Short mmCIF file of C-alpha atoms in Angstrom, two decimals:
data_model
loop_
_atom_site.label_atom_id
_atom_site.label_comp_id
_atom_site.label_asym_id
_atom_site.label_seq_id
_atom_site.Cartn_x
_atom_site.Cartn_y
_atom_site.Cartn_z
CA MET A 271 -24.48 -57.58 7.83
CA ASP A 272 -21.97 -57.55 10.70
CA GLU A 273 -18.22 -58.65 10.62
CA PHE A 274 -18.69 -62.06 11.24
CA ASP A 275 -21.72 -62.68 8.79
CA ARG A 276 -19.40 -60.85 6.08
CA ILE A 277 -16.58 -63.23 6.85
CA ALA A 278 -19.13 -66.21 6.66
CA ALA A 279 -20.59 -64.88 3.50
CA PHE A 280 -17.74 -63.47 1.30
CA PHE A 281 -14.24 -65.13 2.86
CA ALA A 282 -14.94 -68.35 4.47
CA PRO A 283 -15.64 -69.82 0.87
CA LEU A 284 -12.12 -69.02 -0.15
CA ALA A 285 -10.41 -70.95 2.73
CA GLY A 286 -7.98 -73.56 2.27
CA GLU A 287 -7.28 -76.13 4.78
CA PRO A 288 -4.65 -74.36 7.03
CA GLY A 289 -6.92 -71.43 7.40
CA LEU A 290 -9.56 -73.84 9.49
CA GLY A 291 -12.66 -72.47 7.69
CA LEU A 292 -11.67 -69.03 9.32
CA LYS A 293 -13.43 -70.34 12.41
CA ASP A 294 -10.55 -70.13 14.60
CA ASP A 295 -7.99 -67.79 16.07
CA ALA A 296 -5.19 -68.50 13.84
CA ALA A 297 -4.18 -70.77 10.81
CA VAL A 298 -2.09 -74.16 11.47
CA LEU A 299 0.30 -74.45 8.68
CA THR A 300 2.57 -77.57 7.79
CA PRO A 301 5.34 -76.82 5.42
CA PRO A 302 6.14 -78.82 2.65
CA PRO A 303 8.86 -81.37 3.58
CA GLY A 304 12.17 -80.30 3.19
CA ARG A 305 11.13 -76.61 2.15
CA GLN A 306 11.62 -72.97 3.49
CA LEU A 307 8.89 -70.57 3.71
CA VAL A 308 8.94 -67.36 2.14
CA LEU A 309 6.53 -64.60 3.41
CA THR A 310 5.80 -61.09 1.78
CA VAL A 311 3.21 -58.51 2.65
CA ASP A 312 1.99 -55.59 0.86
CA GLN A 313 -0.85 -53.17 1.30
CA MET A 314 -3.07 -51.03 -0.99
CA LEU A 315 -4.63 -47.96 -0.17
CA GLU A 316 -7.74 -46.07 -1.78
CA GLY A 317 -6.05 -42.78 -3.27
CA VAL A 318 -2.65 -44.15 -3.35
CA HIS A 319 -2.45 -47.66 -4.98
CA PHE A 320 -5.89 -47.39 -6.71
CA LEU A 321 -8.48 -44.89 -7.44
CA THR A 322 -12.16 -44.34 -5.89
CA GLY A 323 -14.55 -46.16 -8.10
CA ASP A 324 -12.12 -48.85 -9.39
CA ASP A 325 -13.98 -52.04 -10.13
CA PRO A 326 -13.53 -54.11 -6.63
CA ALA A 327 -12.63 -57.40 -8.28
CA THR A 328 -9.73 -55.92 -10.11
CA ILE A 329 -8.44 -54.13 -7.06
CA ALA A 330 -8.38 -57.62 -5.24
CA ARG A 331 -6.38 -59.35 -7.82
CA LYS A 332 -3.86 -56.70 -8.18
CA LEU A 333 -3.43 -57.07 -4.39
CA LEU A 334 -2.57 -60.49 -4.93
CA ARG A 335 -0.78 -60.13 -7.84
CA ARG A 336 1.54 -57.32 -6.31
CA ASN A 337 2.65 -59.92 -3.53
CA LEU A 338 2.88 -62.94 -5.97
CA SER A 339 5.59 -60.80 -7.84
CA ASP A 340 7.38 -60.70 -4.70
CA LEU A 341 7.30 -64.26 -4.11
CA ALA A 342 8.25 -64.65 -7.89
CA ALA A 343 11.22 -62.52 -7.32
CA MET A 344 12.38 -64.82 -4.47
CA GLY A 345 11.94 -67.84 -6.79
CA ALA A 346 9.14 -69.14 -4.33
CA VAL A 347 6.31 -71.17 -5.17
CA PRO A 348 2.97 -69.71 -3.83
CA SER A 349 0.76 -71.50 -1.53
CA GLY A 350 -1.74 -69.30 0.29
CA TYR A 351 -2.20 -65.76 2.00
CA LEU A 352 -3.69 -63.83 4.78
CA LEU A 353 -5.78 -61.04 4.38
CA THR A 354 -6.67 -57.67 6.23
CA THR A 355 -9.24 -55.20 5.14
CA ALA A 356 -10.29 -51.94 7.01
CA LEU A 357 -13.38 -50.83 5.06
CA PRO A 358 -15.63 -47.70 5.50
CA PRO A 359 -18.96 -48.70 6.96
CA SER A 360 -21.05 -46.98 4.22
CA LEU A 361 -19.32 -49.60 1.58
CA PRO A 362 -22.14 -51.66 0.13
CA GLU A 363 -21.93 -55.40 0.25
CA GLY A 364 -22.03 -55.50 -3.79
CA TRP A 365 -18.39 -54.26 -3.42
CA LEU A 366 -17.28 -57.07 -0.93
CA ALA A 367 -19.02 -59.54 -3.39
CA GLY A 368 -16.91 -58.15 -5.95
CA PHE A 369 -13.68 -58.13 -4.27
CA ALA A 370 -14.19 -61.64 -3.11
CA ALA A 371 -15.10 -62.81 -6.58
CA GLY A 372 -11.63 -61.32 -7.82
CA LEU A 373 -9.86 -63.15 -5.01
CA ALA A 374 -11.44 -66.42 -5.82
CA LYS A 375 -10.26 -65.89 -9.56
CA ASP A 376 -6.91 -65.42 -9.09
CA GLN A 377 -6.93 -68.07 -6.21
CA ARG A 378 -8.01 -70.46 -8.99
CA GLU A 379 -5.34 -69.09 -11.45
CA PHE A 380 -2.37 -68.85 -9.14
CA ALA A 381 -3.29 -72.17 -6.80
CA ILE A 382 -3.68 -70.48 -3.76
CA ALA A 383 -5.90 -70.08 -0.61
CA LEU A 384 -7.05 -67.72 1.98
CA TRP A 385 -5.72 -68.84 5.30
CA GLY A 386 -6.89 -66.16 7.50
CA GLY A 387 -6.69 -62.30 8.56
CA ASP A 388 -8.44 -59.68 10.14
CA SER A 389 -11.27 -57.14 9.33
CA SER A 390 -11.91 -53.71 10.66
CA SER A 391 -13.95 -50.46 10.07
CA SER A 392 -12.24 -47.15 8.62
CA ARG A 393 -13.46 -43.58 8.69
CA THR A 394 -13.34 -43.09 4.90
CA ASP A 395 -11.02 -44.90 2.88
CA ILE A 396 -10.48 -48.30 1.83
CA ALA A 397 -7.28 -49.92 2.87
CA ILE A 398 -6.20 -53.77 2.45
CA THR A 399 -3.30 -55.79 2.83
CA ALA A 400 -2.39 -59.27 1.99
CA THR A 401 0.44 -61.70 3.20
CA LEU A 402 1.36 -64.22 0.76
CA ILE A 403 3.35 -67.35 1.80
CA GLY A 404 5.22 -69.44 -0.46
CA HIS A 405 8.19 -71.99 -0.24
CA VAL A 406 11.49 -72.72 -1.95
CA ALA A 407 14.05 -75.41 -1.58
CA PRO A 408 16.34 -74.48 1.32
CA GLY A 409 19.04 -72.27 0.16
CA GLN A 410 17.49 -71.31 -3.01
CA ALA A 411 15.80 -68.32 -2.62
CA LEU A 412 16.68 -65.44 -4.86
CA ARG A 413 18.57 -62.75 -3.15
CA ARG A 414 19.28 -59.19 -4.39
CA ASN A 415 22.82 -59.57 -2.77
CA GLY A 416 24.12 -62.05 -5.33
CA ALA A 417 25.10 -59.99 -8.36
CA LYS A 418 28.50 -60.53 -9.56
CA ALA A 419 30.51 -58.12 -11.83
CA GLY A 420 30.28 -58.85 -15.33
CA ASP A 421 26.62 -60.65 -14.74
CA GLU A 422 23.91 -59.37 -17.55
CA ILE A 423 20.97 -57.49 -16.63
CA TRP A 424 18.04 -59.19 -18.02
CA VAL A 425 14.29 -58.24 -17.67
CA THR A 426 10.87 -59.94 -18.27
CA GLY A 427 7.93 -58.43 -20.31
CA THR A 428 7.89 -54.82 -21.32
CA ILE A 429 8.81 -51.71 -19.22
CA GLY A 430 6.71 -48.76 -18.39
CA ASP A 431 3.11 -49.71 -19.67
CA ALA A 432 1.60 -49.40 -16.34
CA ALA A 433 2.92 -45.90 -15.76
CA LEU A 434 1.45 -44.86 -18.96
CA GLY A 435 -1.55 -46.70 -18.28
CA LEU A 436 -2.16 -44.84 -15.04
CA GLU A 437 -1.75 -41.42 -16.95
CA ALA A 438 -4.29 -42.70 -19.45
CA ARG A 439 -6.53 -43.55 -16.58
CA ARG A 440 -6.37 -39.98 -15.43
CA GLY A 441 -7.17 -38.56 -18.64
CA LEU A 442 -3.40 -37.31 -19.24
CA ARG A 443 -2.87 -39.83 -22.10
CA ALA A 444 -4.38 -41.59 -25.15
CA ASP A 445 -4.74 -45.41 -24.71
CA PRO A 446 -6.88 -46.29 -27.94
CA THR A 447 -6.78 -49.99 -27.51
CA GLY A 448 -6.93 -49.88 -23.59
CA PHE A 449 -3.79 -52.12 -23.43
CA LEU A 450 -1.77 -49.63 -21.12
CA THR A 451 -4.47 -49.25 -18.69
CA ARG A 452 -4.91 -53.06 -18.40
CA ARG A 453 -1.48 -53.27 -17.73
CA SER A 454 -1.68 -50.62 -15.00
CA LEU A 455 -4.88 -52.40 -13.40
CA LEU A 456 -3.69 -55.96 -13.54
CA PRO A 457 -0.05 -56.78 -13.42
CA GLU A 458 1.17 -60.53 -14.37
CA PRO A 459 3.40 -61.71 -11.96
CA ARG A 460 6.04 -64.02 -13.09
CA VAL A 461 5.52 -67.01 -10.91
CA GLY A 462 6.56 -70.63 -12.00
CA LEU A 463 9.83 -69.89 -13.60
CA SER A 464 12.75 -72.19 -12.35
CA LEU A 465 15.39 -69.70 -11.90
CA ALA A 466 17.63 -71.26 -9.06
CA GLY A 467 21.08 -72.17 -10.57
CA ILE A 468 20.69 -69.97 -13.40
CA VAL A 469 20.23 -66.61 -11.84
CA ASN A 470 22.49 -64.64 -9.21
CA ALA A 471 20.19 -62.25 -8.08
CA ALA A 472 16.37 -61.01 -8.60
CA ILE A 473 14.06 -58.12 -7.85
CA ASP A 474 10.53 -57.35 -9.07
CA ILE A 475 9.90 -53.77 -10.40
CA SER A 476 7.53 -52.00 -8.04
CA ASP A 477 9.12 -48.69 -8.01
CA GLY A 478 10.64 -48.22 -11.39
CA LEU A 479 13.12 -50.13 -13.33
CA ILE A 480 16.11 -47.57 -12.27
CA GLN A 481 15.43 -47.44 -8.54
CA ASP A 482 14.93 -51.16 -8.18
CA LEU A 483 17.81 -52.02 -10.12
CA GLY A 484 19.65 -49.79 -7.83
CA HIS A 485 18.40 -51.90 -4.76
CA ILE A 486 20.41 -55.12 -6.27
CA CYS A 487 23.54 -52.56 -6.87
CA ARG A 488 23.45 -51.58 -3.19
CA GLU A 489 23.03 -54.98 -1.81
CA SER A 490 25.56 -56.51 -4.15
CA GLY A 491 28.15 -53.88 -3.87
CA LEU A 492 28.08 -52.88 -7.53
CA SER A 493 27.32 -50.63 -10.43
CA ALA A 494 24.79 -51.13 -13.29
CA VAL A 495 25.03 -49.93 -17.01
CA VAL A 496 21.74 -49.95 -18.48
CA GLN A 497 21.22 -49.45 -22.48
CA ALA A 498 18.07 -47.24 -22.66
CA GLY A 499 17.74 -48.45 -26.47
CA LEU A 500 17.42 -52.07 -25.12
CA VAL A 501 14.91 -51.48 -22.56
CA PRO A 502 11.89 -53.50 -24.15
CA LEU A 503 8.56 -51.52 -24.86
CA SER A 504 5.39 -52.85 -26.04
CA ALA A 505 4.05 -51.29 -29.09
CA GLU A 506 1.48 -49.31 -27.30
CA ALA A 507 4.52 -47.61 -25.00
CA ALA A 508 6.45 -47.17 -28.00
CA ALA A 509 3.74 -45.05 -29.64
CA HIS A 510 3.95 -42.59 -27.00
CA GLY A 511 7.68 -41.65 -28.41
CA PRO A 512 10.86 -40.87 -26.83
CA ASP A 513 9.78 -38.13 -24.48
CA VAL A 514 8.15 -40.34 -22.18
CA LEU A 515 11.73 -42.30 -21.37
CA GLU A 516 11.93 -41.36 -17.87
CA LEU A 517 8.61 -42.09 -17.01
CA ARG A 518 8.90 -45.56 -18.51
CA LEU A 519 12.01 -46.09 -16.45
CA THR A 520 10.87 -44.60 -13.40
CA GLY A 521 7.06 -44.81 -13.17
CA GLY A 522 6.82 -48.38 -11.80
CA ASP A 523 4.12 -50.87 -11.36
CA ASP A 524 5.51 -52.93 -13.68
CA TYR A 525 5.85 -55.97 -11.75
CA GLU A 526 8.16 -57.62 -13.95
CA LEU A 527 11.51 -58.89 -12.94
CA ILE A 528 15.13 -57.78 -13.00
CA LEU A 529 17.52 -60.62 -13.46
CA ALA A 530 21.31 -60.72 -12.70
CA VAL A 531 22.40 -63.35 -14.96
CA PRO A 532 26.03 -64.87 -15.60
CA PRO A 533 27.02 -64.71 -19.22
CA GLY A 534 27.26 -68.45 -19.63
CA GLN A 535 23.65 -68.96 -18.70
CA ALA A 536 21.86 -66.92 -21.37
CA ASN A 537 20.51 -70.35 -23.08
CA ALA A 538 19.33 -71.89 -19.81
CA LEU A 539 17.83 -68.42 -18.90
CA ARG A 540 15.82 -68.51 -22.42
CA ALA A 541 14.64 -72.06 -21.64
CA ALA A 542 13.41 -71.23 -18.32
CA CYS A 543 11.66 -68.57 -19.62
CA ALA A 544 10.47 -69.83 -23.08
CA GLU A 545 6.62 -68.83 -22.63
CA ILE A 546 7.47 -65.13 -21.57
CA LYS A 547 9.64 -62.37 -23.19
CA ILE A 548 13.04 -61.56 -21.87
CA THR A 549 15.52 -59.01 -22.84
CA ARG A 550 19.07 -58.13 -21.89
CA ILE A 551 19.43 -54.51 -21.17
CA GLY A 552 22.86 -54.18 -19.77
CA VAL A 553 25.63 -55.38 -17.40
CA PHE A 554 26.70 -55.30 -13.76
CA LYS A 555 30.39 -53.95 -12.95
CA ALA A 556 32.58 -52.90 -10.17
CA GLY A 557 31.49 -49.19 -8.92
CA GLU A 558 28.35 -47.80 -7.22
CA ALA A 559 24.81 -46.94 -8.36
CA VAL A 560 22.90 -47.37 -11.79
CA GLU A 561 24.32 -45.56 -15.13
CA LEU A 562 21.90 -45.00 -18.21
CA HIS A 563 23.37 -44.68 -21.55
CA GLY A 564 21.58 -43.51 -24.50
CA ASP A 565 22.66 -43.21 -28.29
CA ASN A 566 26.52 -43.39 -28.82
CA ASN A 567 26.66 -44.56 -25.48
CA ALA A 568 26.23 -41.07 -24.15
CA ARG A 569 25.27 -40.99 -20.11
CA LEU A 570 21.59 -39.98 -19.38
CA ASN A 571 20.73 -38.21 -16.44
CA LEU A 572 17.08 -38.60 -14.95
CA ALA A 573 15.31 -36.20 -12.64
CA SER A 574 14.02 -39.19 -10.46
CA SER A 575 15.00 -42.65 -10.16
CA GLY A 576 11.68 -44.05 -9.26
CA TRP A 577 8.47 -43.86 -6.84
CA LYS A 578 8.98 -43.02 -3.38
CA HIS A 579 6.24 -42.86 -0.53
CA PHE A 580 8.11 -40.53 1.68
#
């Protein structure tokens, strides 16, 4: 099966209207009236973002969800995506079928469609990239630079599950229920929250809570104080005890949201996030960088702030 046969068999059935059936050189997109487009791109590489032998459907779904999380952090409504694949010639067609099935599953779950892309061969490893396109009301995109001194720091969900789950997958940690492993393989992007007018700044947690919070601090010209004991844990993460504090706060891959919320907006935030867990973990203040405080408000120092590629 050559490149064009693969596109026709596995990807054309996923195409939405702007993709023109994947039969032309480019997609043709008409933005929703009175909306601004929001675009984000993420890649996943075999051996870096997923393990050799991982289920292809799960890889596909995580690729979409990583990007969907970026749109969620911007307060955008997702619409469609572009897909680029570089695959070794030896990869069986069954892998492609599974990959396409994963895309189809999350297309249905998140109401998005494939609009186009590119495919090529690679020498050995799998490399895949998705560009997600969404939209927001003009001027309503959530930015990293909008936090104010006195804003409370809130996070969605629980923090650290994915990092512990990756260690479990590598045989380094117990995961008797499989919960941590599932959190590592399949994050839950927090799309669909109506946060405009409630939240001053936002970011998703891809590289670790401390590092990503630091991005808001840098762009907003502020410091942040985080109370380690307030950071929400799942029961499965808590079972590993306090010794994994640094891993939980810096391991990344959570794809939860960090939100800068004015104190008077706490109830509005709870209403907007009624279907998910949200937790206040600290406050923004004048200064620079992120401070982590433990018991008795003692300052804690971490060896690493989070994941870095270079």
